Short mmCIF file of C-alpha atoms in Angstrom, two decimals:
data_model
loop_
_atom_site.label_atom_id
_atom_site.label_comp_id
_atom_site.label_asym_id
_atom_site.label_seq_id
_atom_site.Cartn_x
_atom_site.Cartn_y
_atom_site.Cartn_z
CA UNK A 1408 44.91 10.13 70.26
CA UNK A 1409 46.60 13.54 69.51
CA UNK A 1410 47.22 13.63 73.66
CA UNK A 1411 49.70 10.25 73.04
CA UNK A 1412 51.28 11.92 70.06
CA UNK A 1413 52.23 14.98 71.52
CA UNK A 1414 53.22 12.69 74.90
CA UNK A 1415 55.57 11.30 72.28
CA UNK A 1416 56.68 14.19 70.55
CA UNK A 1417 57.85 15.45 74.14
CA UNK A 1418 59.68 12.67 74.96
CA UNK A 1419 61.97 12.92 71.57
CA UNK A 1420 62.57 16.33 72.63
CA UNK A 1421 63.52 15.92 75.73
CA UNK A 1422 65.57 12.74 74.71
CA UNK A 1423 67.37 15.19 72.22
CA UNK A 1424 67.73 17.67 74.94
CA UNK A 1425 70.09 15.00 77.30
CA UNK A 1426 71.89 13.80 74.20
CA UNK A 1427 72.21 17.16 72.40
CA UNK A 1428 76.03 17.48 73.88
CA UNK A 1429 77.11 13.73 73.09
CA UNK A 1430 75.96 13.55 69.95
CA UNK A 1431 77.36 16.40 68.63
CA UNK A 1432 80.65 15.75 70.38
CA UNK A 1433 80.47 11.81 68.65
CA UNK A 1434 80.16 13.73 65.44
CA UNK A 1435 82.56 15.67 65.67
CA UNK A 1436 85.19 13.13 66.74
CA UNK A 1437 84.14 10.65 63.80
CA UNK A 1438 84.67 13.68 61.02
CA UNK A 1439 87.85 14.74 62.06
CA UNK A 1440 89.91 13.67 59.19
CA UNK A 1441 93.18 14.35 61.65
CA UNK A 1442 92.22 11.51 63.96
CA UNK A 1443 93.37 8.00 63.19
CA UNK A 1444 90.60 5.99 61.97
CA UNK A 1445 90.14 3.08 64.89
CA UNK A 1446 89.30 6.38 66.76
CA UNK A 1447 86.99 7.86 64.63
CA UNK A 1448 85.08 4.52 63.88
CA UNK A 1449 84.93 4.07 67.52
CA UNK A 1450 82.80 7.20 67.90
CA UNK A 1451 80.78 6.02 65.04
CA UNK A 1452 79.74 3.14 66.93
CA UNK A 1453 79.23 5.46 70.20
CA UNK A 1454 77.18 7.53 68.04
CA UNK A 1455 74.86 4.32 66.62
CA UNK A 1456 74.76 3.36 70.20
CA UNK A 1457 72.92 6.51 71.05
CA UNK A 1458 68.70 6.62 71.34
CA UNK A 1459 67.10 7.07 67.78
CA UNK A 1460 64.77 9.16 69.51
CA UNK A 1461 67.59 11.54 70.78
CA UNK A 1462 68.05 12.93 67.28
CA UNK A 1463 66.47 16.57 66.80
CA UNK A 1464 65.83 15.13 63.02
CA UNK A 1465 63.02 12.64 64.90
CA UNK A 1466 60.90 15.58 66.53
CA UNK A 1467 58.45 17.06 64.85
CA UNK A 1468 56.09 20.19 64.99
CA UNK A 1469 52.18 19.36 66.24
CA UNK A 1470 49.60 21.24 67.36
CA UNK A 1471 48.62 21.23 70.49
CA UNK A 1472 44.66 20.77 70.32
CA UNK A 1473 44.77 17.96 67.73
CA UNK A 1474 47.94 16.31 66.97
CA UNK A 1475 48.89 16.70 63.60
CA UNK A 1476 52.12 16.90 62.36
CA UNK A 1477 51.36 19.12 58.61
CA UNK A 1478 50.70 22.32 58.56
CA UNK A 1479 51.55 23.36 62.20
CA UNK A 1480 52.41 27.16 62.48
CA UNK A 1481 55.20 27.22 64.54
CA UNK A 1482 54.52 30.74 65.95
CA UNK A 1483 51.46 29.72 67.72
CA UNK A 1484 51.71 25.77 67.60
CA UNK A 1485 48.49 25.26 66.15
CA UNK A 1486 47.36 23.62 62.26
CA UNK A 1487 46.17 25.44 60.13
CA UNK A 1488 42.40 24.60 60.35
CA UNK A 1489 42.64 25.03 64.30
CA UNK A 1490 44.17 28.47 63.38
CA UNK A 1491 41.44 29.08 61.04
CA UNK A 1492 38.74 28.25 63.44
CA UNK A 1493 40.27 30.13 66.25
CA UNK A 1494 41.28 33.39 64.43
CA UNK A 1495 37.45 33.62 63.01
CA UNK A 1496 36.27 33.17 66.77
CA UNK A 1497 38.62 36.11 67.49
CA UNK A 1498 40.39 34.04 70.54
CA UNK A 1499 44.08 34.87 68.90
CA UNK A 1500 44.88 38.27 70.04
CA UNK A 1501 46.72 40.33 66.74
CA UNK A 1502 44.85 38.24 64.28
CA UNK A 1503 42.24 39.58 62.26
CA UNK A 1504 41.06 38.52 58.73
CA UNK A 1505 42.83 40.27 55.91
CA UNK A 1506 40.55 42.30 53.39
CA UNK A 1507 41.49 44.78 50.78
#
């Protein structure tokens, strides 16, 4: 299951990647207060034409052994019970247990 989310996950981002430019362009275009407004509601409609998927809003952090979406530390990509597990194993290099 987590191997079909994160299938998913890369497919928004790369979606978002190929988009990135048109979107932001569309925006652009349809907040420009200069324009005349058959233009700018034109490149509203270009913009709601556009994947939902292509948005950067849509992607979302997961780890990569199990999938889920909360608690993902972006530095290392991993939850935080995965990093848990794996720092007490000693298998992330520069991670030791804090004690004072």
């Amino acid at each position: 299951m987590s191997d079909k989310r994160n299938i998913q996950d890369q497919k928004r981002r790369l979606l978002g990647e190929k988009y990135e430019l048109r979107r932001k362009l569309y925006k652009a275009f349809s907040k420009d207060t200069d324009l005349p407004n058959d233009v700018r509601e034109k490149h509203r409609c270009k913009l709601a034409d556009l994947p939902r998927n292509s948005s950067f809003t849509r992607v979302t952090n997961r780890c990569v052994f199990t999938g889920r979406a909360r608690s993902v530390y972006q530095m290392f990509r991993v939850s935080r019970i995965v990093f848990r597990d794996l720092a007490s194993r000693g298998l992330l290099h520069g991670v030791k247990k804090a004690s004072w």
